[in-house]
């Protein structure tokens, strides 16, 4: 998973070439927030088209707060799952 390794290297370089978990954890949180935000246009386009954003917003809120994602966000190695979902929603 070259993109995951590249993101780990970027965090390592940003931390001053030392293993500081806060940089890795912050990146995971930001990636999860971006992925959760991209759920809204995905649901609006593919599942619930229309002017109302109630369903897409609550779907994204459920996606962001569901406990099944806690391992992918809290653990450093879970970044691969978050990046996969992010790239899926961007495509």
JSON list of C-alpha atoms in Angstrom, two decimals:
[
{"chain": "A", "resi": 1, "resn": "UNK", "atom": "CA", "xyz": [0.00, 0.00, 0.00]},
{"chain": "A", "resi": 2, "resn": "UNK", "atom": "CA", "xyz": [2.27, 2.71, -1.27]},
{"chain": "A", "resi": 3, "resn": "UNK", "atom": "CA", "xyz": [-0.07, 5.63, -0.54]},
{"chain": "A", "resi": 4, "resn": "UNK", "atom": "CA", "xyz": [-0.37, 4.60, 3.10]},
{"chain": "A", "resi": 5, "resn": "UNK", "atom": "CA", "xyz": [3.41, 4.29, 3.46]},
{"chain": "A", "resi": 6, "resn": "UNK", "atom": "CA", "xyz": [3.85, 7.65, 1.75]},
{"chain": "A", "resi": 7, "resn": "UNK", "atom": "CA", "xyz": [1.44, 9.28, 4.19]},
{"chain": "A", "resi": 8, "resn": "UNK", "atom": "CA", "xyz": [3.31, 7.68, 7.12]},
{"chain": "A", "resi": 9, "resn": "UNK", "atom": "CA", "xyz": [6.58, 9.06, 5.78]},
{"chain": "A", "resi": 10, "resn": "UNK", "atom": "CA", "xyz": [5.04, 12.51, 5.43]},
{"chain": "A", "resi": 11, "resn": "UNK", "atom": "CA", "xyz": [3.90, 12.39, 9.06]},
{"chain": "A", "resi": 12, "resn": "UNK", "atom": "CA", "xyz": [7.34, 11.22, 10.14]},
{"chain": "A", "resi": 13, "resn": "UNK", "atom": "CA", "xyz": [9.01, 14.07, 8.26]},
{"chain": "A", "resi": 14, "resn": "UNK", "atom": "CA", "xyz": [6.49, 16.59, 9.60]},
{"chain": "A", "resi": 15, "resn": "UNK", "atom": "CA", "xyz": [7.27, 15.40, 13.14]},
{"chain": "A", "resi": 16, "resn": "UNK", "atom": "CA", "xyz": [10.96, 16.22, 12.66]},
{"chain": "A", "resi": 17, "resn": "UNK", "atom": "CA", "xyz": [12.09, 12.66, 11.85]},
{"chain": "A", "resi": 18, "resn": "UNK", "atom": "CA", "xyz": [10.91, 11.29, 15.17]},
{"chain": "A", "resi": 19, "resn": "UNK", "atom": "CA", "xyz": [8.08, 8.95, 16.03]},
{"chain": "A", "resi": 20, "resn": "UNK", "atom": "CA", "xyz": [5.50, 11.26, 17.55]},
{"chain": "A", "resi": 21, "resn": "UNK", "atom": "CA", "xyz": [2.10, 9.58, 17.62]},
{"chain": "A", "resi": 22, "resn": "UNK", "atom": "CA", "xyz": [0.21, 12.85, 17.77]},
{"chain": "A", "resi": 23, "resn": "UNK", "atom": "CA", "xyz": [1.09, 13.65, 14.15]},
{"chain": "A", "resi": 24, "resn": "UNK", "atom": "CA", "xyz": [-0.10, 10.24, 12.97]},
{"chain": "A", "resi": 25, "resn": "UNK", "atom": "CA", "xyz": [-3.30, 10.48, 15.01]},
{"chain": "A", "resi": 26, "resn": "UNK", "atom": "CA", "xyz": [-4.04, 14.03, 13.82]},
{"chain": "A", "resi": 27, "resn": "UNK", "atom": "CA", "xyz": [-3.67, 12.94, 10.19]},
{"chain": "A", "resi": 28, "resn": "UNK", "atom": "CA", "xyz": [-6.05, 10.03, 10.79]},
{"chain": "A", "resi": 29, "resn": "UNK", "atom": "CA", "xyz": [-8.63, 12.38, 12.32]},
{"chain": "A", "resi": 30, "resn": "UNK", "atom": "CA", "xyz": [-8.34, 14.84, 9.43]},
{"chain": "A", "resi": 31, "resn": "UNK", "atom": "CA", "xyz": [-8.65, 12.06, 6.85]},
{"chain": "A", "resi": 32, "resn": "UNK", "atom": "CA", "xyz": [-11.73, 10.69, 8.61]},
{"chain": "A", "resi": 33, "resn": "UNK", "atom": "CA", "xyz": [-13.28, 14.17, 8.76]},
{"chain": "A", "resi": 34, "resn": "UNK", "atom": "CA", "xyz": [-12.67, 14.67, 5.04]},
{"chain": "A", "resi": 35, "resn": "UNK", "atom": "CA", "xyz": [-14.09, 11.23, 4.24]},
{"chain": "A", "resi": 36, "resn": "UNK", "atom": "CA", "xyz": [-17.16, 11.93, 6.37]},
{"chain": "A", "resi": 37, "resn": "UNK", "atom": "CA", "xyz": [-17.70, 15.24, 4.59]},
{"chain": "A", "resi": 38, "resn": "UNK", "atom": "CA", "xyz": [-17.52, 13.51, 1.20]},
{"chain": "A", "resi": 39, "resn": "UNK", "atom": "CA", "xyz": [-20.35, 11.19, 2.20]},
{"chain": "A", "resi": 40, "resn": "UNK", "atom": "CA", "xyz": [-22.82, 14.08, 1.75]},
{"chain": "A", "resi": 41, "resn": "UNK", "atom": "CA", "xyz": [-22.23, 14.62, -2.00]},
{"chain": "A", "resi": 42, "resn": "UNK", "atom": "CA", "xyz": [-21.99, 10.85, -2.54]},
{"chain": "A", "resi": 43, "resn": "UNK", "atom": "CA", "xyz": [-25.37, 10.19, -0.94]},
{"chain": "A", "resi": 44, "resn": "UNK", "atom": "CA", "xyz": [-26.89, 13.23, -2.67]},
{"chain": "A", "resi": 45, "resn": "UNK", "atom": "CA", "xyz": [-25.70, 12.04, -6.07]},
{"chain": "A", "resi": 46, "resn": "UNK", "atom": "CA", "xyz": [-26.28, 8.31, -5.86]},
{"chain": "A", "resi": 47, "resn": "UNK", "atom": "CA", "xyz": [-28.80, 7.49, -3.15]},
{"chain": "A", "resi": 48, "resn": "UNK", "atom": "CA", "xyz": [-31.05, 10.44, -2.34]},
{"chain": "A", "resi": 49, "resn": "UNK", "atom": "CA", "xyz": [-31.08, 12.99, -5.19]},
{"chain": "A", "resi": 50, "resn": "UNK", "atom": "CA", "xyz": [-33.07, 16.09, -4.60]},
{"chain": "A", "resi": 51, "resn": "UNK", "atom": "CA", "xyz": [-32.90, 19.51, -3.01]},
{"chain": "A", "resi": 52, "resn": "UNK", "atom": "CA", "xyz": [-33.22, 18.28, 0.59]},
{"chain": "A", "resi": 53, "resn": "UNK", "atom": "CA", "xyz": [-29.93, 17.61, 2.39]},
{"chain": "A", "resi": 54, "resn": "UNK", "atom": "CA", "xyz": [-31.51, 16.06, 5.48]},
{"chain": "A", "resi": 55, "resn": "UNK", "atom": "CA", "xyz": [-30.88, 12.43, 4.52]},
{"chain": "A", "resi": 56, "resn": "UNK", "atom": "CA", "xyz": [-27.33, 12.98, 3.17]},
{"chain": "A", "resi": 57, "resn": "UNK", "atom": "CA", "xyz": [-26.36, 15.06, 6.21]},
{"chain": "A", "resi": 58, "resn": "UNK", "atom": "CA", "xyz": [-27.63, 12.52, 8.73]},
{"chain": "A", "resi": 59, "resn": "UNK", "atom": "CA", "xyz": [-26.04, 9.70, 6.75]},
{"chain": "A", "resi": 60, "resn": "UNK", "atom": "CA", "xyz": [-22.69, 11.49, 6.93]},
{"chain": "A", "resi": 61, "resn": "UNK", "atom": "CA", "xyz": [-23.22, 12.15, 10.63]},
{"chain": "A", "resi": 62, "resn": "UNK", "atom": "CA", "xyz": [-23.90, 8.46, 11.21]},
{"chain": "A", "resi": 63, "resn": "UNK", "atom": "CA", "xyz": [-20.83, 7.55, 9.14]},
{"chain": "A", "resi": 64, "resn": "UNK", "atom": "CA", "xyz": [-18.65, 9.95, 11.13]},
{"chain": "A", "resi": 65, "resn": "UNK", "atom": "CA", "xyz": [-19.81, 8.85, 14.55]},
{"chain": "A", "resi": 66, "resn": "UNK", "atom": "CA", "xyz": [-20.37, 5.11, 14.10]},
{"chain": "A", "resi": 67, "resn": "UNK", "atom": "CA", "xyz": [-18.18, 3.06, 16.46]},
{"chain": "A", "resi": 68, "resn": "UNK", "atom": "CA", "xyz": [-17.08, 0.67, 13.71]},
{"chain": "A", "resi": 69, "resn": "UNK", "atom": "CA", "xyz": [-14.75, 3.42, 12.45]},
{"chain": "A", "resi": 70, "resn": "UNK", "atom": "CA", "xyz": [-13.00, 3.92, 15.80]},
{"chain": "A", "resi": 71, "resn": "UNK", "atom": "CA", "xyz": [-10.27, 1.40, 15.04]},
{"chain": "A", "resi": 72, "resn": "UNK", "atom": "CA", "xyz": [-9.50, 2.95, 11.67]},
{"chain": "A", "resi": 73, "resn": "UNK", "atom": "CA", "xyz": [-9.19, 6.41, 13.21]},
{"chain": "A", "resi": 74, "resn": "UNK", "atom": "CA", "xyz": [-7.61, 5.64, 16.58]},
{"chain": "A", "resi": 75, "resn": "UNK", "atom": "CA", "xyz": [-5.08, 3.11, 15.34]},
{"chain": "A", "resi": 76, "resn": "UNK", "atom": "CA", "xyz": [-2.25, 4.21, 13.10]},
{"chain": "A", "resi": 77, "resn": "UNK", "atom": "CA", "xyz": [-2.45, 1.14, 10.88]},
{"chain": "A", "resi": 78, "resn": "UNK", "atom": "CA", "xyz": [-6.12, 1.81, 10.14]},
{"chain": "A", "resi": 79, "resn": "UNK", "atom": "CA", "xyz": [-5.15, 4.62, 7.79]},
{"chain": "A", "resi": 80, "resn": "UNK", "atom": "CA", "xyz": [-5.26, 2.26, 4.82]},
{"chain": "A", "resi": 81, "resn": "UNK", "atom": "CA", "xyz": [-9.01, 1.76, 5.33]},
{"chain": "A", "resi": 82, "resn": "UNK", "atom": "CA", "xyz": [-9.65, 5.48, 5.62]},
{"chain": "A", "resi": 83, "resn": "UNK", "atom": "CA", "xyz": [-7.56, 6.27, 2.54]},
{"chain": "A", "resi": 84, "resn": "UNK", "atom": "CA", "xyz": [-9.35, 3.56, 0.56]},
{"chain": "A", "resi": 85, "resn": "UNK", "atom": "CA", "xyz": [-12.74, 5.00, 1.45]},
{"chain": "A", "resi": 86, "resn": "UNK", "atom": "CA", "xyz": [-11.55, 8.53, 0.74]},
{"chain": "A", "resi": 87, "resn": "UNK", "atom": "CA", "xyz": [-10.31, 7.61, -2.72]},
{"chain": "A", "resi": 88, "resn": "UNK", "atom": "CA", "xyz": [-13.50, 5.67, -3.44]},
{"chain": "A", "resi": 89, "resn": "UNK", "atom": "CA", "xyz": [-15.62, 8.70, -2.59]},
{"chain": "A", "resi": 90, "resn": "UNK", "atom": "CA", "xyz": [-13.38, 10.99, -4.64]},
{"chain": "A", "resi": 91, "resn": "UNK", "atom": "CA", "xyz": [-13.59, 8.80, -7.74]}
]
